[in-house]
C-alpha cells in the first residue's frame, strides 16, 4: 500500500480487517507492506506533491512482489478532478510492470466508487474530516461518477495527524447531523485517515442502511482483486460476503 507519510489509520484498520478475516476463514493469511509519500497537511498543494511521489513508492513496493498494490489517499486523487483515479492507477501499474511486478492496482478513490456500485445504490450521504472545499471536491467527484450525494458533513480538521486522532466513537453521533431521508447508504468516513472501523457496524445497525468507509471499500476491492470472497466480520454490508 502507498500511504501518506502522516497516515496512521490505514496501516491499522486494513490489517485489523484482514486479521479478523483470517480468524473467520482458517487457512488464509496476509502480509502487509507500505511505502510512504510525504504529506502533513491536507491542502491542494501538499496533495499534488504527494501524488508526484507515487511512482517512486510503487517502484519500492515492486521489490516485495506483492499480490496487489493499493494507493490509499482518497482526497489526494479526488482533488485532481473527476476520473483521476483511472490515470493514477494506470501510472502505478506502468511502474510495477517496468519493475517486473504483475500485481493489480487499486485506489481508495476508485474503490469507494466500486464499493458503492457493489451495494447497488446511487444515493449516499458522506462524512469527511476535511475543510468544506475539499469535501465539495469529493462530492463533485462522486457526482461525476453518477453517485448522488444527498447530504455531507465536513468536520473541518486540516492537520492530517489530528484527523488520525479523531475518536471513531464520535461518528455514532455525527451521522445524526445528516439528512438520511433520501440516502440509500452512508459513507461514514470518506477519508482513509479518519478512523471509523469500530463504528461501521453499530451505525449500520442503528440506521438500517448499508454503511461503508474508504477503508472498508479499499479492503473490498483488494479482496475482489485477489479473487477472494469480500467477507470481514462486523465491518458493514459491503464486507458481509
Short mmCIF file of C-alpha atoms in Angstrom, two decimals:
data_model
loop_
_atom_site.label_atom_id
_atom_site.label_comp_id
_atom_site.label_asym_id
_atom_site.label_seq_id
_atom_site.Cartn_x
_atom_site.Cartn_y
_atom_site.Cartn_z
CA UNK A 1 0.00 0.00 0.00
CA UNK A 2 1.11 3.55 -0.76
CA UNK A 3 0.10 5.82 2.13
CA UNK A 4 0.66 9.46 3.07
CA UNK A 5 3.63 9.82 5.41
CA UNK A 6 1.33 11.12 8.16
CA UNK A 7 -1.27 8.38 7.74
CA UNK A 8 -1.77 6.16 10.79
CA UNK A 9 -5.19 4.70 10.13
CA UNK A 10 -4.93 2.53 7.01
CA UNK A 11 -1.95 0.69 8.49
CA UNK A 12 -4.22 -0.03 11.47
CA UNK A 13 -7.70 -0.63 10.05
CA UNK A 14 -6.82 -2.65 6.95
CA UNK A 15 -4.60 -5.20 8.77
CA UNK A 16 -7.24 -5.39 11.50
CA UNK A 17 -9.88 -6.32 8.93
CA UNK A 18 -7.64 -8.89 7.28
CA UNK A 19 -6.76 -10.39 10.69
CA UNK A 20 -10.47 -10.68 11.51
CA UNK A 21 -10.97 -12.45 8.20
CA UNK A 22 -8.15 -14.88 8.98
CA UNK A 23 -9.96 -15.80 12.20
CA UNK A 24 -13.24 -16.31 10.37
CA UNK A 25 -11.74 -18.22 7.44
CA UNK A 26 -8.98 -20.57 8.67
CA UNK A 27 -6.22 -21.30 6.21
CA UNK A 28 -5.95 -17.77 4.82
CA UNK A 29 -3.18 -15.40 5.81
CA UNK A 30 -1.98 -11.99 4.66
CA UNK A 31 1.18 -9.93 4.97
CA UNK A 32 1.10 -6.16 4.77
CA UNK A 33 3.75 -3.78 3.35
CA UNK A 34 3.65 0.00 2.96
CA UNK A 35 5.59 2.75 1.21
CA UNK A 36 5.15 6.35 2.33
CA UNK A 37 4.75 9.60 0.38
CA UNK A 38 5.32 12.90 2.20
CA UNK A 39 2.19 14.81 3.25
CA UNK A 40 1.46 16.59 6.53
CA UNK A 41 -1.43 18.96 5.87
CA UNK A 42 -4.46 18.25 3.71
CA UNK A 43 -4.03 21.14 1.28
CA UNK A 44 -4.25 21.06 -2.52
CA UNK A 45 -0.53 21.87 -2.78
CA UNK A 46 0.61 19.06 -0.49
CA UNK A 47 -1.82 16.60 -2.08
CA UNK A 48 -0.38 17.32 -5.54
CA UNK A 49 3.17 16.96 -4.21
CA UNK A 50 2.28 13.63 -2.64
CA UNK A 51 0.80 12.31 -5.88
CA UNK A 52 4.09 13.10 -7.59
CA UNK A 53 5.81 10.60 -5.28
CA UNK A 54 3.55 7.67 -6.16
CA UNK A 55 5.81 6.26 -8.87
CA UNK A 56 8.84 6.17 -6.55
CA UNK A 57 6.76 4.45 -3.87
CA UNK A 58 5.38 1.94 -6.37
CA UNK A 59 8.88 1.00 -7.51
CA UNK A 60 9.88 0.32 -3.91
CA UNK A 61 6.84 -1.89 -3.34
CA UNK A 62 7.51 -3.81 -6.55
CA UNK A 63 10.65 -5.23 -4.95
CA UNK A 64 8.44 -7.05 -2.39
CA UNK A 65 6.47 -8.75 -5.21
CA UNK A 66 3.05 -8.08 -3.65
CA UNK A 67 -0.10 -9.74 -4.96
CA UNK A 68 -1.99 -6.42 -5.04
CA UNK A 69 -1.00 -2.76 -4.63
CA UNK A 70 -3.33 -0.08 -3.27
CA UNK A 71 -2.77 3.66 -3.28
CA UNK A 72 -4.56 4.90 -0.19
CA UNK A 73 -5.31 8.59 -0.09
CA UNK A 74 -8.79 9.21 -1.37
CA UNK A 75 -8.81 13.00 -1.39
CA UNK A 76 -5.35 13.32 -2.99
CA UNK A 77 -6.82 11.69 -6.08
CA UNK A 78 -10.31 13.17 -5.97
CA UNK A 79 -8.94 16.71 -5.57
CA UNK A 80 -7.29 16.37 -9.00
CA UNK A 81 -10.63 16.25 -10.78
CA UNK A 82 -13.24 13.68 -11.82
CA UNK A 83 -11.97 10.33 -13.05
CA UNK A 84 -8.36 10.91 -11.94
CA UNK A 85 -8.20 7.55 -10.16
CA UNK A 86 -8.06 5.87 -13.59
CA UNK A 87 -4.91 7.82 -14.53
CA UNK A 88 -3.34 7.29 -11.09
CA UNK A 89 -3.94 3.54 -11.19
CA UNK A 90 -2.54 3.36 -14.74
CA UNK A 91 0.64 5.27 -13.83
CA UNK A 92 1.33 2.98 -10.86
CA UNK A 93 0.59 -0.08 -12.99
CA UNK A 94 3.14 1.07 -15.57
CA UNK A 95 5.81 1.43 -12.89
CA UNK A 96 5.09 -2.01 -11.47
CA UNK A 97 5.24 -3.63 -14.89
CA UNK A 98 8.56 -1.92 -15.63
CA UNK A 99 9.87 -3.39 -12.38
CA UNK A 100 8.65 -6.89 -13.24
CA UNK A 101 5.59 -6.91 -10.97
CA UNK A 102 2.23 -8.09 -12.29
CA UNK A 103 0.17 -7.03 -9.27
CA UNK A 104 -3.19 -5.37 -9.93
CA UNK A 105 -3.53 -1.79 -8.69
CA UNK A 106 -6.43 -0.30 -6.78
CA UNK A 107 -7.01 3.17 -5.37
CA UNK A 108 -9.14 4.16 -2.42
CA UNK A 109 -10.91 6.67 -4.67
CA UNK A 110 -11.79 4.05 -7.25
CA UNK A 111 -12.61 1.54 -4.51
CA UNK A 112 -15.18 3.86 -2.95
CA UNK A 113 -16.94 4.11 -6.32
CA UNK A 114 -16.83 0.36 -6.92
CA UNK A 115 -17.95 -0.28 -3.34
CA UNK A 116 -21.00 1.93 -3.78
CA UNK A 117 -21.74 0.14 -7.05
CA UNK A 118 -21.34 -3.27 -5.37
CA UNK A 119 -24.04 -2.28 -2.87
CA UNK A 120 -26.35 -1.49 -5.78
CA UNK A 121 -27.06 2.05 -4.56
CA UNK A 122 -26.90 5.51 -6.16
CA UNK A 123 -27.71 7.95 -3.36
CA UNK A 124 -25.33 8.35 -0.43
CA UNK A 125 -24.58 10.69 2.44
CA UNK A 126 -20.96 11.23 3.43
CA UNK A 127 -18.90 12.38 6.42
CA UNK A 128 -15.41 13.80 5.85
CA UNK A 129 -12.78 15.31 8.16
CA UNK A 130 -11.90 17.92 5.52
CA UNK A 131 -12.49 21.61 5.21
CA UNK A 132 -15.53 22.37 3.05
CA UNK A 133 -13.70 22.98 -0.27
CA UNK A 134 -12.16 19.50 -0.22
CA UNK A 135 -15.47 17.94 0.77
CA UNK A 136 -17.01 19.74 -2.20
CA UNK A 137 -14.31 18.18 -4.41
CA UNK A 138 -15.26 14.73 -3.14
CA UNK A 139 -18.94 15.43 -3.76
CA UNK A 140 -18.16 16.63 -7.30
CA UNK A 141 -16.07 13.50 -7.95
CA UNK A 142 -18.86 11.19 -6.84
CA UNK A 143 -21.46 13.18 -8.75
CA UNK A 144 -19.43 12.92 -11.96
CA UNK A 145 -19.38 9.15 -11.49
CA UNK A 146 -23.17 9.03 -11.23
CA UNK A 147 -23.46 8.92 -7.44
CA UNK A 148 -25.82 11.45 -5.86
CA UNK A 149 -24.60 12.86 -2.55
CA UNK A 150 -27.82 13.72 -0.74
CA UNK A 151 -26.03 15.31 2.25
CA UNK A 152 -22.50 15.80 3.52
CA UNK A 153 -20.79 16.76 6.77
CA UNK A 154 -17.32 18.36 7.00
CA UNK A 155 -15.55 18.07 10.35
CA UNK A 156 -13.04 20.75 9.30
CA UNK A 157 -9.74 19.25 10.51
CA UNK A 158 -6.88 20.37 8.22
CA UNK A 159 -3.96 18.66 10.03
CA UNK A 160 -3.63 15.05 8.91
CA UNK A 161 -2.25 13.74 12.21
CA UNK A 162 -5.14 15.40 14.03
CA UNK A 163 -7.53 13.54 11.72
CA UNK A 164 -5.99 10.23 12.83
CA UNK A 165 -6.61 11.17 16.46
CA UNK A 166 -10.36 11.69 15.96
CA UNK A 167 -12.40 9.30 18.10
CA UNK A 168 -14.31 6.87 15.86
CA UNK A 169 -17.00 6.62 18.54
CA UNK A 170 -17.94 10.23 17.76
CA UNK A 171 -19.18 9.08 14.36
CA UNK A 172 -22.02 7.35 16.17
CA UNK A 173 -23.30 10.86 16.93
CA UNK A 174 -22.06 12.80 13.89
CA UNK A 175 -24.22 10.80 11.47
CA UNK A 176 -27.32 12.12 13.23
CA UNK A 177 -26.49 15.57 11.87
CA UNK A 178 -27.11 14.32 8.33
CA UNK A 179 -30.42 14.14 6.49
CA UNK A 180 -30.62 10.45 5.55
CA UNK A 181 -34.23 10.54 4.36
CA UNK A 182 -33.20 10.01 0.71
CA UNK A 183 -29.94 8.15 1.30
CA UNK A 184 -29.52 4.53 0.26
CA UNK A 185 -26.16 4.18 2.02
CA UNK A 186 -23.88 6.14 4.35
CA UNK A 187 -20.16 6.68 3.79
CA UNK A 188 -19.18 7.05 7.43
CA UNK A 189 -15.63 8.12 6.59
CA UNK A 190 -14.83 9.40 3.10
CA UNK A 191 -11.18 9.51 4.14
CA UNK A 192 -8.61 6.78 4.73
CA UNK A 193 -7.15 8.70 7.68
CA UNK A 194 -10.31 9.25 9.74
CA UNK A 195 -10.80 6.18 11.98
CA UNK A 196 -14.23 4.61 11.62
CA UNK A 197 -13.98 0.82 11.67
CA UNK A 198 -15.24 0.46 15.25
CA UNK A 199 -18.41 2.39 14.38
CA UNK A 200 -19.30 0.91 10.98
CA UNK A 201 -21.43 -1.97 12.24
CA UNK A 202 -23.06 -0.12 15.18
CA UNK A 203 -24.13 2.79 12.96
CA UNK A 204 -25.40 0.40 10.29
CA UNK A 205 -27.44 -1.46 12.92
CA UNK A 206 -28.88 1.85 14.14
CA UNK A 207 -29.87 3.44 10.84
CA UNK A 208 -30.84 0.34 8.88
CA UNK A 209 -28.85 1.41 5.80
CA UNK A 210 -25.61 -0.05 4.40
CA UNK A 211 -22.62 1.75 5.95
CA UNK A 212 -19.17 1.79 4.37
CA UNK A 213 -15.96 3.79 4.53
CA UNK A 214 -12.96 4.48 2.35
CA UNK A 215 -11.12 1.79 4.31
CA UNK A 216 -13.79 -0.91 4.01
CA UNK A 217 -14.21 -0.10 0.32
CA UNK A 218 -10.45 -0.45 -0.22
CA UNK A 219 -10.48 -3.79 1.61
CA UNK A 220 -13.43 -4.95 -0.52
CA UNK A 221 -11.56 -4.07 -3.71
CA UNK A 222 -8.35 -5.73 -2.52
CA UNK A 223 -10.16 -8.98 -1.73
CA UNK A 224 -12.02 -8.86 -5.02
CA UNK A 225 -8.79 -8.34 -6.99
CA UNK A 226 -7.29 -11.33 -5.16
CA UNK A 227 -10.27 -13.45 -6.21
CA UNK A 228 -11.43 -13.85 -2.61
CA UNK A 229 -14.92 -13.54 -1.19
CA UNK A 230 -15.30 -10.00 0.25
CA UNK A 231 -16.09 -11.08 3.79
CA UNK A 232 -14.90 -9.47 7.02
CA UNK A 233 -16.91 -9.95 10.23
CA UNK A 234 -18.69 -6.89 11.69
CA UNK A 235 -17.41 -4.49 9.02
CA UNK A 236 -20.67 -3.45 7.41
CA UNK A 237 -22.79 -4.62 4.49
CA UNK A 238 -20.07 -4.19 1.89
CA UNK A 239 -17.91 -6.83 3.59
CA UNK A 240 -20.72 -9.16 4.59
CA UNK A 241 -19.75 -11.62 1.85
#
